[in-house]
PDB file of C-alpha atoms in Angstrom:
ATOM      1  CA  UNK I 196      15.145  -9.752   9.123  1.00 39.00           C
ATOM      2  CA  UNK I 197      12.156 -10.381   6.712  1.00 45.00           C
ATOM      3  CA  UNK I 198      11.059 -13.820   7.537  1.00 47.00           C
ATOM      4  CA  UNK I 199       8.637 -13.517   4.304  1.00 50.00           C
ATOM      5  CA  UNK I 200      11.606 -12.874   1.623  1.00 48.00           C
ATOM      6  CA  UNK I 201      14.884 -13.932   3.484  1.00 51.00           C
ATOM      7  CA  UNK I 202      14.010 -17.750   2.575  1.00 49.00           C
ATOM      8  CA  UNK I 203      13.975 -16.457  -1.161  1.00 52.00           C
ATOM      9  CA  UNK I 204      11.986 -19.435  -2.521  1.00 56.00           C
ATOM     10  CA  UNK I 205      11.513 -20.001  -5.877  1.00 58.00           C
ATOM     11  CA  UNK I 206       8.173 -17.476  -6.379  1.00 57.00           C
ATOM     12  CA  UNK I 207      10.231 -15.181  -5.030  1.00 65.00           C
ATOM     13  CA  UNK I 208      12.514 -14.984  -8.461  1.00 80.00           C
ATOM     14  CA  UNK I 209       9.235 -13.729 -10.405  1.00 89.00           C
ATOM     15  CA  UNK I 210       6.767 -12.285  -7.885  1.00 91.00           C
ATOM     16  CA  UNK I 211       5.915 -11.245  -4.235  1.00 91.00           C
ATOM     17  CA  UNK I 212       1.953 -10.420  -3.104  1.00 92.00           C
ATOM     18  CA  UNK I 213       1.763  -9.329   0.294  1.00 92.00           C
ATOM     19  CA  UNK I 214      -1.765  -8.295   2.369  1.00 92.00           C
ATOM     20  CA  UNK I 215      -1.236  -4.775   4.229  1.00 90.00           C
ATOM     21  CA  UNK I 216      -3.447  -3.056   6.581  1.00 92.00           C
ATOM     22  CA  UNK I 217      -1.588   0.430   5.199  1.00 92.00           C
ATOM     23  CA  UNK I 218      -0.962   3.774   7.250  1.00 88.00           C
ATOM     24  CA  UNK I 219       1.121   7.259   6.569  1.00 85.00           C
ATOM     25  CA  UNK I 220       4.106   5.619   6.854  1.00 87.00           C
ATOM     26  CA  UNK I 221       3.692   2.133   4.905  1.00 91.00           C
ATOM     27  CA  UNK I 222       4.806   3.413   1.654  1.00 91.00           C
ATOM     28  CA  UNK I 223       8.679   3.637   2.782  1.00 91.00           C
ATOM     29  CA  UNK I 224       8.667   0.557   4.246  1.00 93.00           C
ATOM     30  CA  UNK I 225       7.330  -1.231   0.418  1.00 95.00           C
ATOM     31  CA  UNK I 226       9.391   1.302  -1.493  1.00 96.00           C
ATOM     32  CA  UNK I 227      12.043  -0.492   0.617  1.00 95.00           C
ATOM     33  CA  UNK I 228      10.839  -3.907  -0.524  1.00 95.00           C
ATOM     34  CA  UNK I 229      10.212  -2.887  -3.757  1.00 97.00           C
ATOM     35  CA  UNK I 230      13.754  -1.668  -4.386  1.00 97.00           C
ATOM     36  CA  UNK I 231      15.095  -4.923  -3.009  1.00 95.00           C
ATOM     37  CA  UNK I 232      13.359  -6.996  -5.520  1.00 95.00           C
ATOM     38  CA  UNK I 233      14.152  -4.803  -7.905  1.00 96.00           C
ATOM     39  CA  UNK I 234      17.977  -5.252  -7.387  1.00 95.00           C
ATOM     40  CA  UNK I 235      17.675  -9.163  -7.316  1.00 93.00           C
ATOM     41  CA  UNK I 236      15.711  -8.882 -10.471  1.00 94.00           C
ATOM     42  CA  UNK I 237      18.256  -6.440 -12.153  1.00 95.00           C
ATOM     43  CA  UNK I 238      15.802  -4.220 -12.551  1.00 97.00           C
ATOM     44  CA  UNK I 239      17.848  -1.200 -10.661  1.00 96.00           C
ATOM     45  CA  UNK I 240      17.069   1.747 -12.883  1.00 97.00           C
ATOM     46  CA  UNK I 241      13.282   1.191 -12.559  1.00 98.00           C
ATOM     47  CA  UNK I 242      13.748   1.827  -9.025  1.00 97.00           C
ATOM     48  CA  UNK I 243      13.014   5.710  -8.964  1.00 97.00           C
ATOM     49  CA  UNK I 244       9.757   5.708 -11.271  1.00 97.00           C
ATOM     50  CA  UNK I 245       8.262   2.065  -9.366  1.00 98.00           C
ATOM     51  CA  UNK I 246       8.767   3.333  -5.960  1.00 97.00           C
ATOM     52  CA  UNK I 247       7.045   7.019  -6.708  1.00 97.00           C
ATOM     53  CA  UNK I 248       4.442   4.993  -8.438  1.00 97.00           C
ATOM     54  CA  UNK I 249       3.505   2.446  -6.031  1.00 97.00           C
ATOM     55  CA  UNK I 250       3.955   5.549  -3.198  1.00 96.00           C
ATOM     56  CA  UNK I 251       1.044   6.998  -5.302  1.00 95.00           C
ATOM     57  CA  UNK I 252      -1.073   3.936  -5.520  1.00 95.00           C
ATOM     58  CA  UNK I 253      -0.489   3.157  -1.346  1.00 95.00           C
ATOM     59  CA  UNK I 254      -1.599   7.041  -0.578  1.00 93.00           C
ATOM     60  CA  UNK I 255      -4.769   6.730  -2.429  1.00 91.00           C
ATOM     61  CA  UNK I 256      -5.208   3.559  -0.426  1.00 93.00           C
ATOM     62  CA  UNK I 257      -4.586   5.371   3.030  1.00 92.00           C
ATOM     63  CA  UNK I 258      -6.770   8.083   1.934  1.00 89.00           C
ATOM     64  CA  UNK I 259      -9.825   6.219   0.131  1.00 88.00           C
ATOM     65  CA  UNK I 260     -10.564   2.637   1.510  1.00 91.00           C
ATOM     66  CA  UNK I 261     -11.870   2.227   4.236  1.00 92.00           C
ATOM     67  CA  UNK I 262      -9.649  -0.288   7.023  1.00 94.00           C
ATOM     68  CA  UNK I 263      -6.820   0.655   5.059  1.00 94.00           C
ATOM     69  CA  UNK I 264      -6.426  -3.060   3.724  1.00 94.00           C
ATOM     70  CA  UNK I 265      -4.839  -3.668   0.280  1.00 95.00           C
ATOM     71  CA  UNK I 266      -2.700  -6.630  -1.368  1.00 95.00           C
ATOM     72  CA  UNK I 267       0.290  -5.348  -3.227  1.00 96.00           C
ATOM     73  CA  UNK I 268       1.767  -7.741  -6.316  1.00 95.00           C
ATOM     74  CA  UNK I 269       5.213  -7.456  -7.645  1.00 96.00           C
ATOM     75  CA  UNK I 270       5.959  -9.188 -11.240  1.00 96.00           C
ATOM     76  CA  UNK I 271       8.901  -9.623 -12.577  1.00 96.00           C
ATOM     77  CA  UNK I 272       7.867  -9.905 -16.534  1.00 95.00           C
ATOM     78  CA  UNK I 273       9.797 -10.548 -19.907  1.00 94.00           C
ATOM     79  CA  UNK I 274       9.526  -6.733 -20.554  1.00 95.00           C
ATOM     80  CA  UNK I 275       9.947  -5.256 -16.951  1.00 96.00           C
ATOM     81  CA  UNK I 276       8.681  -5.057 -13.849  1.00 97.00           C
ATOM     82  CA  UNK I 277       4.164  -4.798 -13.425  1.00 98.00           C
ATOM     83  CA  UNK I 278       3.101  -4.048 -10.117  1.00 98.00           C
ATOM     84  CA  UNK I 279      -0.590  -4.240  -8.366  1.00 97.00           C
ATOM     85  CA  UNK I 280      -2.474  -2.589  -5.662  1.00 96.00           C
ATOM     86  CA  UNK I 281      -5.427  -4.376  -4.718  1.00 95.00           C
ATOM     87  CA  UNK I 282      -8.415  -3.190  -2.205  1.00 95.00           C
ATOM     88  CA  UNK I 283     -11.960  -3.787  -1.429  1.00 93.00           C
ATOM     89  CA  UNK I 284     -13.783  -0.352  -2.561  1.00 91.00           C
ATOM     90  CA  UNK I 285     -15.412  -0.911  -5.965  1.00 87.00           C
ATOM     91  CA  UNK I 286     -15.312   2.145  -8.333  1.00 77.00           C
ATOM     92  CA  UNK I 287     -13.454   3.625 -11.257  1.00 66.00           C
ATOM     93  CA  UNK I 288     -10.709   5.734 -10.755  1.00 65.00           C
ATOM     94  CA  UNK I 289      -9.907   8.584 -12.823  1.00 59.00           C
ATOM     95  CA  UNK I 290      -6.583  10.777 -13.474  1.00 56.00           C
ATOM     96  CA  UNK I 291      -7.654  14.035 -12.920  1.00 59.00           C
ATOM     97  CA  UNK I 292      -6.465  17.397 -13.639  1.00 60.00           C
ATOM     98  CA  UNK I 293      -5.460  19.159 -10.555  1.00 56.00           C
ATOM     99  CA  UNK I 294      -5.611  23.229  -9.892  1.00 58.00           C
ATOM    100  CA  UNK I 295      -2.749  24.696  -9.218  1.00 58.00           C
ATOM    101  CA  UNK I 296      -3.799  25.742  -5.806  1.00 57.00           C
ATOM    102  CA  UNK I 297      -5.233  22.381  -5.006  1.00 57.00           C
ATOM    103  CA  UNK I 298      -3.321  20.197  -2.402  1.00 56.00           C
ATOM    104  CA  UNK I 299      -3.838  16.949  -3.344  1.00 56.00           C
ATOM    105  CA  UNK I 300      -5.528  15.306  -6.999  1.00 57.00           C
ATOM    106  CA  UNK I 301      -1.920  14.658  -8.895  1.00 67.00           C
ATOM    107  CA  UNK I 302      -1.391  11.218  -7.831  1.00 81.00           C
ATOM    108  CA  UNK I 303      -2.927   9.317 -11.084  1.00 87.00           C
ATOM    109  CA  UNK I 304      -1.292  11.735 -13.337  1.00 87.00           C
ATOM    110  CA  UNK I 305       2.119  11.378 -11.530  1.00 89.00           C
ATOM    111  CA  UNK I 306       1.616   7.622 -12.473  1.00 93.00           C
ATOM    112  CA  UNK I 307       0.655   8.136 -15.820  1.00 92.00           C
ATOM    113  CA  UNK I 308       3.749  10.292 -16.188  1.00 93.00           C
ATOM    114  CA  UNK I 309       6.445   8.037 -14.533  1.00 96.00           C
ATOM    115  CA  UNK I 310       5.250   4.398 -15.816  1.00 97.00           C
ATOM    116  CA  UNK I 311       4.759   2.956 -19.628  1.00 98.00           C
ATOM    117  CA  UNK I 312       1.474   2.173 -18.955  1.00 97.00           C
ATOM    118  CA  UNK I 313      -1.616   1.928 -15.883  1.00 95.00           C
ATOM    119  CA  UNK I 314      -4.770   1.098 -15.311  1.00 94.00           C
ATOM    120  CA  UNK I 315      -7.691   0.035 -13.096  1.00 93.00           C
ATOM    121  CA  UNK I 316      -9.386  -3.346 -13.038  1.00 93.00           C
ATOM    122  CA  UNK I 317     -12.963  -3.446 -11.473  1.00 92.00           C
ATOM    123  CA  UNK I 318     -12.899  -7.161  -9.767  1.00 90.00           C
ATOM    124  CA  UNK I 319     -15.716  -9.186  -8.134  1.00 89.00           C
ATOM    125  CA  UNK I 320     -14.387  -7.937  -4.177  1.00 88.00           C
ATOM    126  CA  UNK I 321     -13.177  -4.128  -5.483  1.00 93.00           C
ATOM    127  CA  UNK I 322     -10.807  -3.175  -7.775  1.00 94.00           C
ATOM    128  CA  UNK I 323      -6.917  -3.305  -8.488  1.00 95.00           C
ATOM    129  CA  UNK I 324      -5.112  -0.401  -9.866  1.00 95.00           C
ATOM    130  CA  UNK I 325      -1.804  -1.345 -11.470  1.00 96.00           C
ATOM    131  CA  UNK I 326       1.279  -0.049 -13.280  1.00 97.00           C
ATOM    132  CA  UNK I 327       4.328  -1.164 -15.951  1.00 98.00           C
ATOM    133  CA  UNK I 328       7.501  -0.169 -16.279  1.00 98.00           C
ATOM    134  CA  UNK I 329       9.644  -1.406 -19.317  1.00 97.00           C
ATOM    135  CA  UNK I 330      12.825  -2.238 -18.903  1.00 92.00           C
TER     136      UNK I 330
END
């Protein structure tokens, strides 16, 4: 039982922000919550490109802030589905090109590839990296 979206109140038809201390393992547990909102938004096919996205944007997370702590967003929008990752570490962020012996350094570009659109947005406590997916 999730006592946070089993109530289903009316926010819940457009949006759902959560605050996560993150580890190796969180990014099943919100691909799991992801694809649930997804279905009650008849969003379904977005499922497979949203969930490897937002697995991208959680790893970076586990591997780059500090504490671990981020806020994850979930809009439902006229054109599809937006969806933010929020954290404390100020900085740009940029998709690099990765060698093909390197072991880690594709997540951006794996964004860029799946989504319609991302970005970063420097904010006053950090930054929040977010991706769109049209519908």
């Amino acid at each position: 039982m999730n006592q946070a979206t089993d109530l289903y109140p009316a926010v819940l038809a457009t949006s759902y922000r959560m605050g996560f201390t993150v580890g190796e393992h969180s990014a099943g547990h919100m691909r799991r919550i992801l694809r649930m909102f997804l279905t009650r938004w008849e969003l379904d096919r977005l499922a497979d490109p949203a969930a490897l996205a937002l697995t991208e944007l959680v790893a970076n997370v586990v591997r780059h802030v500090p504490g671990r702590r981020c806020s994850v967003l979930m809009l439902r929008e006229p054109y599809g589905l937006r969806v933010e990752v929020a954290d404390a570490v100020p900085g740009a962020l940029i998709a690099k090109l990765a060698g093909p012996l390197e072991e880690s350094g594709r997540g951006l570009a794996l964004v860029e590839a799946v989504t319609d659109r991302w970005g970063a947005d420097e904010t006053a406590g950090g930054k929040t990296v977010w991706f769109e997916c049209d519908a």
